[in-house]
């Protein structure tokens, strides 16, 4: 069974590391980088230059999976062909697609051209370098930062940036820059309940972050954004750096006559995570539109991508052995939001669908524990 795995993010890497050598299984992992990136920690790299990558080669030892460092240009499901950007075409019997998502700029004028994303290591490097320039003592431009989107990524980023700014201000005798967190919705962190959200809001305010909920970003230039309040008032915020974390959409790389897509361009899959109409194609992670037990879309989070990847890896082994595959049953173990340093808020799942709210240092430890579990699962 000639199998291709596209992408070594949380989903694709989980597949590869669950495999073992088998005479009826020939597997190639196609990934443009030689490393896996902890995307959920990119905000730490952006603020503190924290290392957030792992080399792939050691992780693949003993799996029987070969690594091809290349970029995918397109996938023709009807022809079972994967086109690479270097012109090569790969074929497959079974395909696993875990190519993740891209930033959704919602066609806001000037945003894609002028905003930094936070999707890969080079984005984090760009933000880190800007902060260093601001505190070089020679920087003459606007020092302020505008972050669009107050979901998990946006909130974690602004708190880390505020902490970094405080450290540099104290060390170099320069004033901190202003940080504006712009959110079109009425509240930050919609994934959390009101009590945890209020705790996070207070923490942002203690950092001196300007939280602008109910402000829709209308336009961006090289050095400013225009925002509009719910009553229609518009104002301009000038900035030296604009960062957009306000939305994602599935990577539009699959083509097929029977392909079904849902919101955000996600590919509809069955209970085995196979693309509807293409039983030989598994679509997992941000690209797949998997449903939970209530028939609602599974969130595009790292923990769910890892769950889908581990199941798909096990199902590939079952297929190679001629065994029945197992259905996907998602579970959310909890959700934690880092708020800079040793501070975090979140909740963990308890028996009988109960939730335990946790804040402070213990929540920080729980968030780290989830990352340790992920690391252990791919070793």
Coordinates of C-alpha atoms in Angstrom, one line a residue:
X1 CA 0.0 0.0 0.0
X2 CA 1.8 3.1 -1.3
X3 CA 0.9 5.8 1.1
X4 CA 1.7 9.5 1.1
X5 CA 1.4 11.8 4.2
X6 CA 1.3 15.5 3.3
X7 CA 2.5 17.8 6.0
X8 CA 4.3 17.3 9.4
X9 CA 2.2 19.5 11.6
X10 CA 0.4 18.1 14.6
X11 CA -1.9 15.9 12.5
X12 CA 0.6 14.6 9.9
X13 CA 3.4 14.0 12.4
X14 CA 1.0 12.1 14.7
X15 CA 0.2 9.8 11.8
X16 CA 3.8 9.1 10.9
X17 CA 5.0 8.4 14.5
X18 CA 2.2 5.9 15.0
X19 CA 3.4 3.7 12.1
X20 CA 5.8 0.7 12.2
X21 CA 7.6 -1.0 9.4
X22 CA 5.3 -3.5 7.6
X23 CA 5.8 -5.4 4.3
X24 CA 2.5 -4.2 2.9
X25 CA 3.1 -0.5 3.8
X26 CA 5.3 1.9 1.9
X27 CA 5.1 5.4 3.4
X28 CA 6.5 8.8 2.3
X29 CA 6.1 11.9 4.4
X30 CA 6.2 15.1 2.3
X31 CA 7.1 18.2 4.3
X32 CA 8.7 21.5 3.2
X33 CA 10.7 21.9 6.4
X34 CA 13.2 19.5 8.0
X35 CA 11.5 20.2 11.4
X36 CA 8.2 20.1 13.2
X37 CA 7.0 23.5 14.6
X38 CA 5.0 23.7 17.8
X39 CA 2.5 26.2 16.4
X40 CA 0.8 26.7 19.7
X41 CA 4.1 28.2 21.1
X42 CA 4.9 30.5 18.2
X43 CA 3.9 33.5 20.4
X44 CA 6.8 32.6 22.8
X45 CA 9.2 32.5 19.9
X46 CA 7.8 35.9 18.7
X47 CA 8.4 37.5 22.1
X48 CA 11.4 35.7 23.6
X49 CA 13.0 33.8 20.7
X50 CA 12.1 30.5 22.4
X51 CA 13.0 27.4 20.5
X52 CA 9.7 25.8 19.2
X53 CA 10.9 23.3 16.7
X54 CA 12.0 19.6 16.6
X55 CA 14.0 17.9 13.8
X56 CA 11.9 15.4 12.0
X57 CA 14.5 12.7 11.2
X58 CA 15.0 11.4 14.8
X59 CA 11.2 11.3 15.3
X60 CA 10.8 9.1 12.2
X61 CA 13.3 6.4 13.3
X62 CA 11.7 3.0 13.6
X63 CA 8.5 4.1 11.9
X64 CA 9.4 2.9 8.4
X65 CA 8.4 6.3 7.1
X66 CA 10.7 8.1 4.6
X67 CA 10.9 11.9 4.6
X68 CA 10.8 14.0 1.4
X69 CA 11.5 17.6 2.0
X70 CA 9.4 19.4 -0.7
X71 CA 6.4 21.7 -1.0
X72 CA 3.1 20.5 -2.3
X73 CA 1.6 22.5 -5.2
X74 CA -1.6 20.7 -5.7
X75 CA -3.5 17.4 -5.3
X76 CA -5.7 15.8 -8.0
X77 CA -7.8 13.3 -6.1
X78 CA -9.5 11.9 -9.3
X79 CA -6.1 11.1 -10.8
X80 CA -4.5 10.2 -7.4
X81 CA -1.6 12.6 -8.2
X82 CA 0.3 15.0 -5.9
X83 CA 2.1 17.8 -7.7
X84 CA 5.2 19.3 -6.0
X85 CA 6.5 22.8 -6.6
X86 CA 9.7 21.5 -8.1
X87 CA 7.7 19.9 -10.9
X88 CA 7.6 16.3 -9.7
X89 CA 4.4 14.3 -9.5
X90 CA 3.9 11.6 -6.9
X91 CA 1.2 8.9 -7.0
X92 CA -0.4 7.0 -4.2
X93 CA -2.8 4.2 -3.2
X94 CA -3.7 5.9 0.1
X95 CA -3.3 9.5 0.9
X96 CA -3.2 11.4 4.2
X97 CA -3.6 15.2 3.9
X98 CA -2.6 17.2 6.9
X99 CA -1.4 20.5 5.3
X100 CA -3.1 22.7 7.8
X101 CA -4.6 26.2 7.3
X102 CA -3.7 29.6 6.0
X103 CA -4.5 33.0 7.4
X104 CA -8.0 34.4 6.5
X105 CA -7.7 38.1 5.9
X106 CA -11.4 38.4 5.1
X107 CA -10.6 40.6 2.1
X108 CA -9.9 43.6 4.4
X109 CA -8.2 46.2 2.2
X110 CA -4.5 46.4 2.7
X111 CA -4.4 43.8 5.5
X112 CA -2.7 40.9 3.6
X113 CA -0.1 43.3 2.2
X114 CA 0.8 45.1 5.4
X115 CA 0.2 42.7 8.3
X116 CA 2.5 40.0 9.8
X117 CA 1.0 36.6 10.4
X118 CA 1.8 34.2 13.1
X119 CA 1.6 30.8 11.3
X120 CA 5.3 29.8 10.9
X121 CA 8.7 30.3 12.4
X122 CA 9.7 33.1 10.0
X123 CA 6.7 35.1 11.2
X124 CA 7.8 34.8 14.8
X125 CA 11.3 35.8 13.8
X126 CA 10.0 38.9 12.1
X127 CA 8.0 40.0 15.2
X128 CA 11.0 39.3 17.5
X129 CA 13.3 41.3 15.3
X130 CA 10.9 44.3 15.3
X131 CA 10.8 44.3 19.1
X132 CA 14.6 44.2 19.2
X133 CA 14.9 47.2 16.8
X134 CA 12.4 49.2 18.8
X135 CA 14.7 48.8 21.9
X136 CA 17.9 49.3 20.0
X137 CA 18.2 53.0 21.1
X138 CA 18.5 54.1 17.5
X139 CA 14.9 53.3 16.3
X140 CA 13.1 56.4 15.1
X141 CA 9.8 55.1 13.8
X142 CA 6.5 54.3 15.4
X143 CA 7.1 51.8 18.2
X144 CA 3.5 50.6 18.8
X145 CA 2.0 47.2 17.9
X146 CA -1.6 46.5 16.7
X147 CA -2.7 42.8 17.0
X148 CA -6.0 42.0 15.2
X149 CA -8.0 39.1 16.7
X150 CA -8.6 38.3 20.4
X151 CA -8.8 34.6 20.2
X152 CA -6.2 32.2 21.7
X153 CA -3.3 33.3 19.5
X154 CA -3.9 37.0 19.7
X155 CA -4.3 37.0 23.5
X156 CA -1.3 34.8 24.1
X157 CA 0.8 36.9 21.8
X158 CA 0.0 40.3 23.3
X159 CA 0.7 39.1 26.9
X160 CA 4.1 37.7 25.9
X161 CA 4.9 40.9 24.0
X162 CA 3.9 43.1 27.0
X163 CA 6.1 41.0 29.3
X164 CA 9.0 41.3 26.9
X165 CA 8.5 45.0 26.6
X166 CA 8.5 45.4 30.4
X167 CA 11.8 43.5 30.7
X168 CA 13.5 45.5 27.9
X169 CA 12.2 48.9 29.2
X170 CA 13.6 48.1 32.7
X171 CA 16.9 46.9 31.2
X172 CA 17.5 49.8 28.7
X173 CA 15.6 52.7 30.3
X174 CA 13.3 53.2 27.4
X175 CA 9.5 53.5 27.7
X176 CA 7.3 50.4 26.7
X177 CA 5.5 50.5 23.4
X178 CA 1.7 50.6 23.3
X179 CA 0.0 47.3 22.4
X180 CA -3.6 47.4 20.9
X181 CA -5.7 44.2 20.8
X182 CA -8.5 44.8 18.3
X183 CA -11.5 42.4 18.2
X184 CA -14.6 42.8 16.1
X185 CA -16.7 40.7 18.5
X186 CA -18.0 41.8 21.9
X187 CA -15.5 39.8 24.0
X188 CA -12.1 38.3 24.0
X189 CA -11.5 34.5 24.2
X190 CA -14.9 33.2 23.2
X191 CA -13.8 29.6 23.9
X192 CA -13.7 30.4 27.7
X193 CA -16.6 30.9 30.1
X194 CA -17.3 34.3 31.6
X195 CA -15.3 33.9 34.9
X196 CA -12.1 32.8 33.1
X197 CA -12.6 35.4 30.5
X198 CA -12.9 38.1 33.1
X199 CA -9.7 36.9 34.8
X200 CA -7.9 37.1 31.4
X201 CA -9.3 40.6 30.7
X202 CA -8.0 41.8 34.1
X203 CA -4.6 40.4 33.3
X204 CA -4.5 42.2 29.9
X205 CA -5.4 45.4 31.6
X206 CA -2.7 45.0 34.3
X207 CA -0.2 44.6 31.5
X208 CA -1.4 48.0 30.1
X209 CA -2.7 46.4 26.9
X210 CA -5.4 48.5 25.1
X211 CA -8.2 46.0 24.6
X212 CA -10.6 47.2 21.9
X213 CA -13.6 44.8 21.7
X214 CA -16.4 45.7 19.4
X215 CA -13.9 47.3 17.0
X216 CA -13.9 45.9 13.4
X217 CA -10.7 46.3 11.5
X218 CA -11.7 48.0 8.2
X219 CA -8.4 48.8 6.5
X220 CA -4.7 48.6 6.9
X221 CA -1.7 50.6 5.6
X222 CA 2.0 50.2 6.1
X223 CA 1.8 52.2 9.4
X224 CA -1.8 52.3 10.5
X225 CA -5.2 50.5 10.8
X226 CA -8.7 51.9 10.5
X227 CA -11.2 50.5 13.0
X228 CA -14.9 51.0 13.3
X229 CA -17.0 50.7 16.5
X230 CA -20.4 49.2 16.6
X231 CA -22.1 52.6 16.4
X232 CA -20.2 53.3 13.1
X233 CA -17.5 55.6 14.4
X234 CA -14.2 55.2 12.7
X235 CA -10.7 55.9 14.0
X236 CA -7.1 55.4 12.9
X237 CA -4.5 53.7 15.1
X238 CA -0.9 54.3 13.9
X239 CA 1.6 51.5 14.5
X240 CA 5.0 50.3 13.6
X241 CA 3.9 46.7 13.4
X242 CA 0.5 45.2 12.5
X243 CA -0.1 41.6 13.3
X244 CA -3.2 39.6 12.2
X245 CA -4.4 36.6 14.1
X246 CA -8.1 37.0 13.4
X247 CA -8.9 33.9 11.4
X248 CA -7.9 30.9 9.4
X249 CA -9.2 28.9 6.4
X250 CA -8.3 25.5 5.1
X251 CA -5.5 25.3 2.6
X252 CA -7.1 25.2 -0.8
X253 CA -5.0 22.6 -2.4
X254 CA -7.3 19.6 -3.1
X255 CA -9.2 19.1 -6.4
X256 CA -11.8 16.5 -7.1
X257 CA -15.2 16.3 -8.7
X258 CA -16.8 14.5 -5.7
X259 CA -15.1 16.7 -3.1
X260 CA -17.4 18.3 -0.5
X261 CA -16.3 21.4 1.4
X262 CA -17.9 23.2 4.3
X263 CA -17.3 26.5 6.2
X264 CA -13.8 27.8 6.0
X265 CA -13.1 25.6 3.0
X266 CA -12.7 22.5 5.2
X267 CA -13.2 19.1 3.5
X268 CA -16.1 17.0 4.7
X269 CA -15.0 13.7 6.0
X270 CA -16.7 10.5 7.3
X271 CA -16.4 8.9 10.7
X272 CA -13.1 7.4 9.6
X273 CA -11.8 10.8 8.6
X274 CA -11.9 9.9 5.0
X275 CA -12.9 12.6 2.4
X276 CA -16.5 11.9 1.3
X277 CA -16.4 10.4 -2.1
X278 CA -12.7 9.4 -1.8
X279 CA -12.3 6.4 0.7
X280 CA -8.6 6.2 0.0
X281 CA -8.0 9.8 1.2
X282 CA -7.8 10.8 4.9
X283 CA -8.1 14.6 5.6
X284 CA -7.1 15.5 9.1
X285 CA -6.3 18.6 11.2
X286 CA -7.4 22.1 10.1
X287 CA -8.3 20.9 6.6
X288 CA -10.8 18.3 7.6
X289 CA -14.4 19.0 8.6
X290 CA -14.9 16.2 11.2
X291 CA -18.0 16.1 13.3
X292 CA -18.3 15.4 17.0
X293 CA -20.9 13.2 18.7
X294 CA -23.5 16.0 18.6
X295 CA -22.9 16.5 14.8
X296 CA -21.0 19.8 15.3
X297 CA -17.7 20.6 13.7
X298 CA -14.6 19.6 15.7
X299 CA -12.5 22.7 16.6
X300 CA -9.3 23.3 14.7
X301 CA -7.0 22.9 17.6
X302 CA -3.7 21.0 18.1
X303 CA -5.2 18.5 20.5
X304 CA -7.8 17.4 18.0
X305 CA -5.3 17.4 15.2
X306 CA -3.2 15.1 17.3
X307 CA -6.1 12.8 18.1
X308 CA -7.0 12.5 14.4
X309 CA -3.5 11.8 13.4
X310 CA -3.0 9.1 16.0
X311 CA -6.2 7.4 15.0
X312 CA -5.3 7.6 11.3
X313 CA -1.9 6.1 11.9
X314 CA -3.4 3.2 13.8
X315 CA -6.0 2.8 11.0
X316 CA -3.3 2.7 8.4
X317 CA -1.6 -0.1 10.3
X318 CA -4.9 -2.0 10.5
X319 CA -5.5 -1.6 6.8
X320 CA -2.0 -3.0 6.1
X321 CA -2.8 -6.0 8.3
X322 CA -6.3 -6.5 6.7
X323 CA -8.1 -5.5 9.8
X324 CA -11.2 -3.3 10.3
X325 CA -10.6 0.4 10.9
X326 CA -12.0 2.3 13.9
X327 CA -14.2 5.3 14.0
X328 CA -13.2 8.7 15.2
X329 CA -14.5 9.8 18.6
X330 CA -13.2 13.2 19.5
X331 CA -12.8 14.4 23.0
X332 CA -11.7 17.8 24.4
X333 CA -9.5 17.3 27.4
X334 CA -9.4 21.0 28.3
X335 CA -8.3 24.4 27.0
X336 CA -5.6 26.6 28.5
X337 CA -4.5 30.1 27.6
X338 CA -1.1 31.4 28.4
X339 CA -1.1 35.0 29.7
X340 CA 2.7 35.6 29.9
X341 CA 5.3 34.2 32.3
X342 CA 3.8 31.7 34.7
X343 CA 0.3 32.9 34.3
X344 CA -2.5 31.1 32.5
X345 CA -6.2 30.4 32.7
X346 CA -8.3 27.5 31.5
X347 CA -10.2 24.4 32.3
X348 CA -9.8 20.6 32.3
X349 CA -12.3 17.9 31.7
X350 CA -13.6 15.9 34.6
X351 CA -15.8 12.8 34.7
X352 CA -19.5 13.1 33.8
X353 CA -18.8 16.1 31.5
X354 CA -17.8 18.4 34.3
X355 CA -15.2 21.1 33.9
X356 CA -12.7 22.3 36.5
X357 CA -11.6 26.0 36.1
X358 CA -8.0 26.6 36.8
X359 CA -6.0 29.9 37.0
X360 CA -2.5 31.1 37.8
X361 CA 0.6 29.0 38.1
X362 CA -1.3 25.7 38.3
X363 CA -3.0 26.5 34.9
X364 CA 0.4 27.3 33.5
X365 CA 1.6 23.9 34.6
X366 CA -1.4 22.2 33.1
X367 CA -0.8 24.0 29.7
X368 CA 2.8 22.8 29.8
X369 CA 1.6 19.3 30.7
X370 CA -0.5 19.2 27.5
X371 CA 2.6 20.0 25.5
X372 CA 4.6 17.4 27.4
X373 CA 1.9 14.8 26.5
X374 CA 2.2 15.8 22.8
X375 CA 6.0 15.5 22.9
X376 CA 5.7 12.0 24.6
X377 CA 3.2 10.9 21.9
X378 CA 5.6 11.5 19.0
X379 CA 8.8 10.2 20.6

